Tab-separated table of C-alpha atoms and ligand atoms in Angstrom:
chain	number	residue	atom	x	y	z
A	23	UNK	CA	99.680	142.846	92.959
A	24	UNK	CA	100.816	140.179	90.345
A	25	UNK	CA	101.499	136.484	92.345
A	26	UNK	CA	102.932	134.864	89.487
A	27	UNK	CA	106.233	134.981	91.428
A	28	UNK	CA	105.033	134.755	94.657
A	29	UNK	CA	105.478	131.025	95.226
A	30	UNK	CA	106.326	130.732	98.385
A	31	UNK	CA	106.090	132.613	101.956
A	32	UNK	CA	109.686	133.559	101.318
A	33	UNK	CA	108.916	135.363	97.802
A	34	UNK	CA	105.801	137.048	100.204
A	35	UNK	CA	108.550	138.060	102.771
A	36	UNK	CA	110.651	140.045	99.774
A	37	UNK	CA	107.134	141.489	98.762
A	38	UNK	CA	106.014	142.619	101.764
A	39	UNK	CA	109.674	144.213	102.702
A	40	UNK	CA	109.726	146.340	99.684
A	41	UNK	CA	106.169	147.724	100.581
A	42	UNK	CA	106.930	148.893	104.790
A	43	UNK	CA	109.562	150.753	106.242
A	44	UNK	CA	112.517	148.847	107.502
A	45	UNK	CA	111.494	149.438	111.349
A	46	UNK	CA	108.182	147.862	110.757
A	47	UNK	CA	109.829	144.825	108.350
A	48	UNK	CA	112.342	144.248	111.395
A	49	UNK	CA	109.384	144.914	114.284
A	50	UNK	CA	107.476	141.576	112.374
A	51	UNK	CA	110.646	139.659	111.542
A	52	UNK	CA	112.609	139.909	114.070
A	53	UNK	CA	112.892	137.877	116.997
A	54	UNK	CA	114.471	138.445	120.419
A	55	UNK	CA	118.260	138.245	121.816
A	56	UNK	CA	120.264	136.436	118.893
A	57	UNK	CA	117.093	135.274	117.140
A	58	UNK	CA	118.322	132.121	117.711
A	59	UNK	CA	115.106	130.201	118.219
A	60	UNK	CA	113.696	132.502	115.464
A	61	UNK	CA	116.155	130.657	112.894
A	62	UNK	CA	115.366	127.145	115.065
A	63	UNK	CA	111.893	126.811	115.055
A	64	UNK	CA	112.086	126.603	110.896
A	65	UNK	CA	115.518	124.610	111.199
A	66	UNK	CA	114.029	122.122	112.765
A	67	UNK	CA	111.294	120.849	110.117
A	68	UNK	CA	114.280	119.604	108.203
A	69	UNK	CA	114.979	117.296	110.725
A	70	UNK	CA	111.923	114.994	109.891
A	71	UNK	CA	111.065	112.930	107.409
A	72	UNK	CA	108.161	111.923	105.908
A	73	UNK	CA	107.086	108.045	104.814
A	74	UNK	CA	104.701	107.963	101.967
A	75	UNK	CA	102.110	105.441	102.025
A	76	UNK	CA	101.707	103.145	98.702
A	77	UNK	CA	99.015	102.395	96.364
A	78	UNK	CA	96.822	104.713	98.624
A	79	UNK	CA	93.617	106.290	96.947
A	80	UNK	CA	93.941	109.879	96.740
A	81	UNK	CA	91.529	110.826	94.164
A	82	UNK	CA	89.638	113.425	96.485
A	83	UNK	CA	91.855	114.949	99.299
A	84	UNK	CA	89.978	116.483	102.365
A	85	UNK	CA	92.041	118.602	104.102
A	86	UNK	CA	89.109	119.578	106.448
A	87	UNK	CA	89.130	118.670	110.200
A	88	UNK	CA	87.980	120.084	113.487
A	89	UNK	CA	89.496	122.246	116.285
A	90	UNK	CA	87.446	122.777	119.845
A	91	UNK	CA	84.430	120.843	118.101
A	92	UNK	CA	84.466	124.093	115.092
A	93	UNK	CA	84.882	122.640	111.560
A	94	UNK	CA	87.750	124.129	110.037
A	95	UNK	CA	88.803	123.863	105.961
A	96	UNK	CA	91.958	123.071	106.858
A	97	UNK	CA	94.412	122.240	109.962
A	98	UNK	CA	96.015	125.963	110.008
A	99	UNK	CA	95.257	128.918	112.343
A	100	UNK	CA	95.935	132.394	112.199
A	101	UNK	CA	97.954	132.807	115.309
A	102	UNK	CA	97.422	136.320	117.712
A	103	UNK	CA	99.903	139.534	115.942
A	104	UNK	CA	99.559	143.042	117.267
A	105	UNK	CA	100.662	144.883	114.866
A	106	UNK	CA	98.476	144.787	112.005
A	107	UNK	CA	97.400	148.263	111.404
A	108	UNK	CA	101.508	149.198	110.798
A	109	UNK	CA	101.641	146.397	107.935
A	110	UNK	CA	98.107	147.470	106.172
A	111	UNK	CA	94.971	149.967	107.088
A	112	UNK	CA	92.177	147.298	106.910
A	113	UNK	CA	94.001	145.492	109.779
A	114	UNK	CA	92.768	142.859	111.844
A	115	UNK	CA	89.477	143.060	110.349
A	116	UNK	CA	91.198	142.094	106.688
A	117	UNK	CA	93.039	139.400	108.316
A	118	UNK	CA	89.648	138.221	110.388
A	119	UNK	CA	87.197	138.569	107.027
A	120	UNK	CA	90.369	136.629	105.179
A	121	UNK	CA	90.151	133.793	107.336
A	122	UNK	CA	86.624	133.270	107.774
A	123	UNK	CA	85.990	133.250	104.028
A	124	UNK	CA	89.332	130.380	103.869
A	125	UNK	CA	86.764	128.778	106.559
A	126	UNK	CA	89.440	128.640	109.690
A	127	UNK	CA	90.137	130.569	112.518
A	128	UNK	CA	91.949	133.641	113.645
A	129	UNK	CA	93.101	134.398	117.518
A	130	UNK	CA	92.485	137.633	117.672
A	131	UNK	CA	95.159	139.881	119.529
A	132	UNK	CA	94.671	141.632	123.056
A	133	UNK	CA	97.411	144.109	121.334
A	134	UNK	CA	95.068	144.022	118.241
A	135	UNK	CA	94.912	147.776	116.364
A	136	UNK	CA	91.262	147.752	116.668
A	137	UNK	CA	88.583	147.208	119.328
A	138	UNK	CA	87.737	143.572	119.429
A	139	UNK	CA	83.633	144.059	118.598
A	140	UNK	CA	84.505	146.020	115.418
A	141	UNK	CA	87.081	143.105	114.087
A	142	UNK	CA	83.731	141.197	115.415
A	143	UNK	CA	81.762	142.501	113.283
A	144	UNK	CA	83.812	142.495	110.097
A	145	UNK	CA	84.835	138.688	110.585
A	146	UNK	CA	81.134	137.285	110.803
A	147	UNK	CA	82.057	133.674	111.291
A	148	UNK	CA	84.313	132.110	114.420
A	149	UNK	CA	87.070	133.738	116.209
A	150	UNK	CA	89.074	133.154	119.003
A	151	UNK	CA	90.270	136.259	121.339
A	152	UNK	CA	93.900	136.104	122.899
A	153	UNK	CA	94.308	137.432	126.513
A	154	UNK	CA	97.504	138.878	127.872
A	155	UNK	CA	96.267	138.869	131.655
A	156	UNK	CA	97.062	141.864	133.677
A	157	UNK	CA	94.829	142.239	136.548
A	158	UNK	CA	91.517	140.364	137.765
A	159	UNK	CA	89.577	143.716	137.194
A	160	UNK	CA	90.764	144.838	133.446
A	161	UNK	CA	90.641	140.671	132.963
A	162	UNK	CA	86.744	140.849	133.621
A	163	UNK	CA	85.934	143.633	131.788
A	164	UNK	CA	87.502	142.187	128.836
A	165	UNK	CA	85.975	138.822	128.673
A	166	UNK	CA	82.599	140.813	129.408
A	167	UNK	CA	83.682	142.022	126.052
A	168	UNK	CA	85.055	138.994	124.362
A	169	UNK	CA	81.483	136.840	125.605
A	170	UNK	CA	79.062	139.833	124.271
A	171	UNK	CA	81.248	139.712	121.189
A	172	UNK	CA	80.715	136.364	120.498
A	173	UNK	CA	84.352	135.199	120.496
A	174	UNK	CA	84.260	131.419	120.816
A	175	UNK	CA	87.441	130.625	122.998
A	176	UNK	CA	89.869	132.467	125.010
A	177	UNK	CA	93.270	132.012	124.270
A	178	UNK	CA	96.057	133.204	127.287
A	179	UNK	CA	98.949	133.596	126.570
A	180	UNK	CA	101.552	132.608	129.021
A	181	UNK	CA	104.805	133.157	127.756
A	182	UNK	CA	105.047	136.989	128.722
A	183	UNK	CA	105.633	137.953	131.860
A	184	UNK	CA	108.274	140.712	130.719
A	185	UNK	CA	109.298	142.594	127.556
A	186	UNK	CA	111.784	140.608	125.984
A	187	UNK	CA	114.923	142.507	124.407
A	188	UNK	CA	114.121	143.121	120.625
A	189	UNK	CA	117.864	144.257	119.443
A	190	UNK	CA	116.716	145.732	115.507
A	191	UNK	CA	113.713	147.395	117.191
A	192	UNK	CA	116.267	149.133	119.699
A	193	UNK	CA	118.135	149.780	116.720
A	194	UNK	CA	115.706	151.080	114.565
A	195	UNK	CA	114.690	153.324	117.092
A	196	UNK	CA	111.232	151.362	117.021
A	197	UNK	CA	108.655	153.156	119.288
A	198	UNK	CA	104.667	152.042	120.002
A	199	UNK	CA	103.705	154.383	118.654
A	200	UNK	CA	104.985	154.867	115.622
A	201	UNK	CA	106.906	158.134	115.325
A	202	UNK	CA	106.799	160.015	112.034
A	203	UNK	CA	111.009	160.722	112.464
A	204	UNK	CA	113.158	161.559	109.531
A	205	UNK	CA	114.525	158.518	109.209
A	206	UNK	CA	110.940	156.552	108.859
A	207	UNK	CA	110.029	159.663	106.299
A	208	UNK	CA	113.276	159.114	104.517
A	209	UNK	CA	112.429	155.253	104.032
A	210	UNK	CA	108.400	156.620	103.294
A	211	UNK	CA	109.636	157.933	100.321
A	212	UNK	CA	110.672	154.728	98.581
A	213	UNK	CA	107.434	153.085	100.890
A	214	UNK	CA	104.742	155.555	99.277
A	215	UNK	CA	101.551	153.665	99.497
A	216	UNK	CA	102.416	152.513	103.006
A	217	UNK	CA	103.246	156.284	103.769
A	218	UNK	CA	100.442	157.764	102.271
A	219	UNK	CA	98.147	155.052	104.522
A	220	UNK	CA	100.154	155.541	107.557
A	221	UNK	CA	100.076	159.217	107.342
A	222	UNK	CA	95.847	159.393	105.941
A	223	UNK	CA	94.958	156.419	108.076
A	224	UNK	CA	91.513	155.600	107.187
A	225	UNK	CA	88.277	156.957	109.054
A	226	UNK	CA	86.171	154.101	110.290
A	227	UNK	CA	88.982	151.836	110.219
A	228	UNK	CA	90.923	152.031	112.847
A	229	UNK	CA	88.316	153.667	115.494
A	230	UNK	CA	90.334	153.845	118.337
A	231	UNK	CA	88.641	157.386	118.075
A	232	UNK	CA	89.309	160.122	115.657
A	233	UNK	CA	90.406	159.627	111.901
A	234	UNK	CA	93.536	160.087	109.722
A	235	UNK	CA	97.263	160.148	111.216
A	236	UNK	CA	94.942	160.753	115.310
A	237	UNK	CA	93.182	157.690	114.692
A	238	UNK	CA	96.463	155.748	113.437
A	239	UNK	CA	97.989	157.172	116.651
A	240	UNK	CA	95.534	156.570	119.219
A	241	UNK	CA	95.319	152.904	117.714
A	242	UNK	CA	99.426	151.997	118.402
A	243	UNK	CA	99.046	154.041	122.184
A	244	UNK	CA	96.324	151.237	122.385
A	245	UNK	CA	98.992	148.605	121.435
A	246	UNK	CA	101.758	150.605	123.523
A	247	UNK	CA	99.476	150.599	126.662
A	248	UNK	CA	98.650	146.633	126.556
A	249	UNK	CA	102.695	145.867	125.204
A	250	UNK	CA	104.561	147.785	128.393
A	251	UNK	CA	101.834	146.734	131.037
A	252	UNK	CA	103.102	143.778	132.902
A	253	UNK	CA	101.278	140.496	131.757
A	254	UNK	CA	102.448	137.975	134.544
A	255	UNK	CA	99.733	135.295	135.134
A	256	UNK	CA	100.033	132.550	138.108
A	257	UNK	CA	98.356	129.253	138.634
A	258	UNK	CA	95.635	130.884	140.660
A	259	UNK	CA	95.113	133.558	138.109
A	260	UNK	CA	94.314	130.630	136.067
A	261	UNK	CA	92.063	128.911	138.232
A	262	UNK	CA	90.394	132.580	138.694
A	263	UNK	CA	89.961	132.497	134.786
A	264	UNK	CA	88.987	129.067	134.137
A	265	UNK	CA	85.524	130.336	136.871
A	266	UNK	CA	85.106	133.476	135.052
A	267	UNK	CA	85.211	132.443	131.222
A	268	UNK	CA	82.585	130.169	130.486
A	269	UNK	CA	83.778	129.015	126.872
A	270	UNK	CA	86.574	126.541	125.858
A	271	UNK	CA	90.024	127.917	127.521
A	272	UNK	CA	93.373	127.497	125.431
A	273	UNK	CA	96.481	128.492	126.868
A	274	UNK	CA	99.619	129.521	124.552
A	275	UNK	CA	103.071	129.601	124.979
A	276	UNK	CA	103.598	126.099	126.824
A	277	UNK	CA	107.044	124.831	126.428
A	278	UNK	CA	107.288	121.371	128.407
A	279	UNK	CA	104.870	118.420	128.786
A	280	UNK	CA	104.941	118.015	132.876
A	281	UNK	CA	102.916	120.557	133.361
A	282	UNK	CA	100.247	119.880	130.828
A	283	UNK	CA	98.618	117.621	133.058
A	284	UNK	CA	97.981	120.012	135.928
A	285	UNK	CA	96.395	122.672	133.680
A	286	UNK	CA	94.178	119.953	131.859
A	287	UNK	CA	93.286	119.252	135.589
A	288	UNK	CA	92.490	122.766	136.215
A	289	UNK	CA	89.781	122.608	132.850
A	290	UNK	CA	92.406	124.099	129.847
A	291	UNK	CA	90.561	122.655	126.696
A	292	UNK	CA	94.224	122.923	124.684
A	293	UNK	CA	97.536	124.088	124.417
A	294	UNK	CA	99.517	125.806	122.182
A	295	UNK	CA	103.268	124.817	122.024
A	296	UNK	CA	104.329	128.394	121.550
A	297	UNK	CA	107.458	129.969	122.149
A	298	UNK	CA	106.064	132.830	120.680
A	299	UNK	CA	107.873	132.897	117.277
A	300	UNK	CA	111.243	133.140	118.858
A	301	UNK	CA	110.015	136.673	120.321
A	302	UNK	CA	110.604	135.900	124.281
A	303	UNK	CA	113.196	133.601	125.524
A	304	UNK	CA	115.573	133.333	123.097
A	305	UNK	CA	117.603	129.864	123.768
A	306	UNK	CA	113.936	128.270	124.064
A	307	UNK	CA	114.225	124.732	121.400
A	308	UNK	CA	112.304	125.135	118.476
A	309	UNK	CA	108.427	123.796	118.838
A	310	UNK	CA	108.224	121.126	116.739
A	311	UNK	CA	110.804	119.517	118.967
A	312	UNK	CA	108.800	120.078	122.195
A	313	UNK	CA	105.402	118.811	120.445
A	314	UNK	CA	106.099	114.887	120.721
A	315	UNK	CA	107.092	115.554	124.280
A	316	UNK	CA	103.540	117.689	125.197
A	317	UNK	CA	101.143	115.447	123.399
A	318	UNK	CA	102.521	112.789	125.854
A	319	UNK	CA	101.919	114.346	128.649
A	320	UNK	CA	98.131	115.459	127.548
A	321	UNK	CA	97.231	112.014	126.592
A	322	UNK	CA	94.677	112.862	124.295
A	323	UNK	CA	92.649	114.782	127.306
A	324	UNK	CA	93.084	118.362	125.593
A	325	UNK	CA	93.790	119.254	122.194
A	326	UNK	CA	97.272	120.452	121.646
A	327	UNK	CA	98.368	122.996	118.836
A	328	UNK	CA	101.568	124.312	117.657
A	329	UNK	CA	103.001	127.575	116.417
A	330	UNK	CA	106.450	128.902	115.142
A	331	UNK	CA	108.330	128.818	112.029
A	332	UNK	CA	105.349	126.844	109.777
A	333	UNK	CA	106.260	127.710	106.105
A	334	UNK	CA	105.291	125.148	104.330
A	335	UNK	CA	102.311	122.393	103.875
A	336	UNK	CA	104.739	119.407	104.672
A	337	UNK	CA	105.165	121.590	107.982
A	338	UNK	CA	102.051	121.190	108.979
A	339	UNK	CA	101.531	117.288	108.107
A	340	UNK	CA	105.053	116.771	110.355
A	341	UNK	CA	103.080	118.951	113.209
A	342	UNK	CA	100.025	116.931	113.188
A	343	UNK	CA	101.991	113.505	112.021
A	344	UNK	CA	103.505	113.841	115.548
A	345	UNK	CA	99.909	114.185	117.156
A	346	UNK	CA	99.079	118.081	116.902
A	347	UNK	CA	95.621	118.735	115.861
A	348	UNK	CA	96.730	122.161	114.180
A	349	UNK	CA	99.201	125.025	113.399
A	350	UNK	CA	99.021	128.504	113.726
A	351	UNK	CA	101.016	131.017	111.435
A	352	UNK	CA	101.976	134.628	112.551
A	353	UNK	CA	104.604	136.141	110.193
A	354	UNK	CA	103.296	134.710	106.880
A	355	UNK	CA	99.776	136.320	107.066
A	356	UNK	CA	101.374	139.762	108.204
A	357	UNK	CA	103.316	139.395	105.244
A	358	UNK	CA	100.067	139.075	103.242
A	359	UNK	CA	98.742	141.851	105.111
A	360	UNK	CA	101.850	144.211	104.085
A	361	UNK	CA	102.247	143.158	100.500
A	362	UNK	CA	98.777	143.247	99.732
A	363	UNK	CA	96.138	144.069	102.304
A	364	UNK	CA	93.034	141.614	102.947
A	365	UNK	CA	93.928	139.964	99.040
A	366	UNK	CA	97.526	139.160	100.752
A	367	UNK	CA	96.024	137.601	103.634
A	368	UNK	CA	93.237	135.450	101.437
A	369	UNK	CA	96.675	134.617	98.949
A	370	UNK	CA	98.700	133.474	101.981
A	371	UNK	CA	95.384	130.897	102.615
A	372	UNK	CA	94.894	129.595	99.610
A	373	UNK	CA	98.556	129.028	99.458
A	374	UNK	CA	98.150	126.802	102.532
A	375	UNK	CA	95.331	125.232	101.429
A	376	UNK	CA	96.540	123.781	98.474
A	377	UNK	CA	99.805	123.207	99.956
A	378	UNK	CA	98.235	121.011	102.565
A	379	UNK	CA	96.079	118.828	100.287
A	380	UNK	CA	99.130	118.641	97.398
A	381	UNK	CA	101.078	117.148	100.706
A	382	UNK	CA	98.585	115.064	101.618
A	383	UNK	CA	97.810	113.354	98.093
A	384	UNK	CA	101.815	112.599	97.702
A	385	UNK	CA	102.006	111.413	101.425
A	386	UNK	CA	99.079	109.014	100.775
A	387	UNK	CA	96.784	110.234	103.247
A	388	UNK	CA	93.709	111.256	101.914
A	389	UNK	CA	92.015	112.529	105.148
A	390	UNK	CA	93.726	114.366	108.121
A	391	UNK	CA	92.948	111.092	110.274
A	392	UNK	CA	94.855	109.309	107.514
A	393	UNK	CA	97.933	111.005	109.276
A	394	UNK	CA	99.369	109.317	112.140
A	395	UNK	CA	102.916	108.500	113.512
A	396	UNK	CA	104.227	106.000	111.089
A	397	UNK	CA	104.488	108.909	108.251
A	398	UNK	CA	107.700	110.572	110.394
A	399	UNK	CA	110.808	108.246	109.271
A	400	UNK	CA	112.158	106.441	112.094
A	401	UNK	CA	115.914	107.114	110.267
A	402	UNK	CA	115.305	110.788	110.220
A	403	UNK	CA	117.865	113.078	112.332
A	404	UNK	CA	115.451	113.411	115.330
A	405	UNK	CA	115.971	117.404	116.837
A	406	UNK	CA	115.797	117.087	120.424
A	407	UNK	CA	113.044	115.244	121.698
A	408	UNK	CA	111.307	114.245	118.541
A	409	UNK	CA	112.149	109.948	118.974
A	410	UNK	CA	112.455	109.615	122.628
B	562	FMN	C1	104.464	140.964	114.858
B	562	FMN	C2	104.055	139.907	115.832
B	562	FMN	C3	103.200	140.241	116.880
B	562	FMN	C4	102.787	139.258	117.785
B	562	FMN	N1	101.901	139.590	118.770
B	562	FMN	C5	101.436	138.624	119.606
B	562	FMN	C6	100.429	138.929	120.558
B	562	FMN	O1	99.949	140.059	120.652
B	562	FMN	N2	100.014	137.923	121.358
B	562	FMN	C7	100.504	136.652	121.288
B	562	FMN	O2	100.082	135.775	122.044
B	562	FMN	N3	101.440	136.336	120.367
B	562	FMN	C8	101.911	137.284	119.519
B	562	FMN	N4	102.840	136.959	118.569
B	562	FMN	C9	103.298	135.550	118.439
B	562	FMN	C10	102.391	134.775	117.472
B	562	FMN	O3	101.120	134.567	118.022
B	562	FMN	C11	102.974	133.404	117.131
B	562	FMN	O4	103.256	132.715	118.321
B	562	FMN	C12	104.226	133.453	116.254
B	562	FMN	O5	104.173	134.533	115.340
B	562	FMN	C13	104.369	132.142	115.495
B	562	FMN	O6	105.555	132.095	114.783
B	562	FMN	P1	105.679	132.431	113.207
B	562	FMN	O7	105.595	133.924	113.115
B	562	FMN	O8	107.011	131.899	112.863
B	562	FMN	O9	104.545	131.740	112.482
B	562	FMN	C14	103.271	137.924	117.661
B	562	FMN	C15	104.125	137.611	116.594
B	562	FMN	C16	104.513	138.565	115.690
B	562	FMN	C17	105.411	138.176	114.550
């Protein structure tokens, strides 16, 4: 793929559009409802400001910095997707083998197109493994998994409970999994490398068991199975987890800072401000907006991350200028994935990478502890909850 015009996640977007068929496009793009906190979560980095420093020396930039005690190249995360193997064949283990060789970290998905030990063993460096709880008995066999795997967190994911209304996948006639329907072989045609991929799948690669189109198949009932099974978690399902999992605990999708304190209580080692991409409660504010609010409330006693609508490296410095420790990205590395396979994903961190540190040089703030409140301009349009 030439990335002489790909030079932004926005030319990546076009890219990866003209590769899949408009049902899988929409099925990553889209959000839920109106898509209004789709649109909101982006909206709402152009409500802050940042206040270069003067005279500051920025000679060598090092965007490096640490999340859960794990050195990371940079502050940026690749956040849990499940629908990898419909945007490329090498599928989460691209995107896992991608971010370990950028030197970060990728939550893997429990609606991931490939059993977790295989994406494993193709990462070979750190990885975080995202639960969508369902039951205390599938929960423990699963972080039997995760632990022999070597995962080194567990990330739940909160914000779930019920399928939220997707209105282009209804549309579309979007099914998990995919069906081979005129329409999606009418759009194959003009798709032909994604067709030909879909349709040959590749042996080995997905082994959900089986090869070709079977193995393809078998992969998205996988997904279907863990998407329509009911993932509502309680306190004490929490409090059950927190025993059983030994490792560091995240939990994703929190919204508000009152309750941050109880689940710090309860032994959560961070939280994600998450309103997963604008996927589930549509109306929810966008994240950045919520992020001041949370890393009030957790006081420095967990380490608090956000998600949603990160485009850009200025993003990032606003996210962690208003006391993040890092971001996560979901759409931009599928895009990667769909325009060019593991090469997309390893192009989509690069482009962060250099993104970051070219932010961070014309900020004046040579190190990521460099970056503190006083670079977000007090006369900047606050969105809600940014300046109180
Ligand atoms: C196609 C797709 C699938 C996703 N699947 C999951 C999932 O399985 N588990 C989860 O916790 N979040 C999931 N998410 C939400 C992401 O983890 C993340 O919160 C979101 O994509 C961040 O917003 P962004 O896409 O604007 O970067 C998914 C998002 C997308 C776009």
């Amino acid at each position: 793929m030439n990335y002489d015009n790909i030079l932004n996640m926005d030319d990546l977007e076009r890219a990866a559009r003209r590769r899949v068929p408009r049902a899988v496009f929409d099925a990553v793009a889209g959000g839920s409802d109106d898509e209004i906190t789709v649109r909101e979560n982006r909206r709402a980095y152009r409500d802050i400001w940042l206040r270069q420093k003067a005279f500051a020396d920025v000679r060598t930039v090092d965007a490096s910095t640490t999340v859960l005690g794990e050195r990371v190249s940079m502050p940026l995360l690749l956040a849990p997707t499940g629908m990898a193997r419909m945007a490329d064949s090498s599928a989460e283990s691209g995107v896992a083998r991608a971010a370990v060789k950028a030197g970060t970290i990728f939550a893997v998905s429990s609606a991931a197109s490939q059993p977790l030990e295989q994406i494993a063993a193709a990462a070979q460096g750190p990885l975080w493994y995202q639960l969508y709880y369902a039951d205390r008995d599938s929960a423990s066999a699963m972080i039997d998994r995760v632990e022999a795997a070597g995962y080194s967190a567990l990330c739940l994911t909160i914000d779930s409970a019920v399928l939220s209304k997707r209105e282009r996948d209804a549309r579309n006639r979007f099914t998990i999994p995919l069906r081979m329907t005129p329409k999606l072989l009418m759009t194959g045609v003009s798709k032909p490398r994604w067709t030909k991929d879909f349709l040959l799948g590749k042996t080995g690669r997905v082994s959900q068991g089986g090869s070709g189109m079977f193995a393809a198949r078998a992969a998205y009932r996988n997904l279907a199975t863990v998407l329509t099974h009911s993932k509502l978690v309680t306190w004490d399902d929490l409090a059950w987890l927190r025993e059983r999992w030994p490792g560091k605990l995240v939990i994703k999708g929190v919204m508000r800072g009152d309750e941050c304190p109880r689940m710090i209580d309860m032994g959560v080692d961070g939280i994600v401000v998450s309103n997963h991409g604008g996927r589930q409660l549509d109306g929810s504010p966008s994240t950045i907006s919520v992020v001041p609010e949370v890393v009030q409330a957790v006081d420095g006693r967990a380490e608090v991350y956000v998600d949603g609508g990160i485009r850009r490296g200025t993003d990032v410095l606003k996210a962690l200028a208003l006391g993040a420790q890092a971001c996560f990205i979901g759409r931009p590395y599928i895009w990667g994935l769909a325009a060019d396979g593991e090469t997309g994903v390893s192009f989509v961190m690069s482009f962060f990478q250099s993104e970051i540190e070219r932010g961070m040089a014309l900020l004046g703030t040579p190190t990521i502890a460099d970056i503190d409140r006083s670079a977000i301009g007090m006369e900047a349009r606050p969105a809600v909850g940014v300046l109180a």
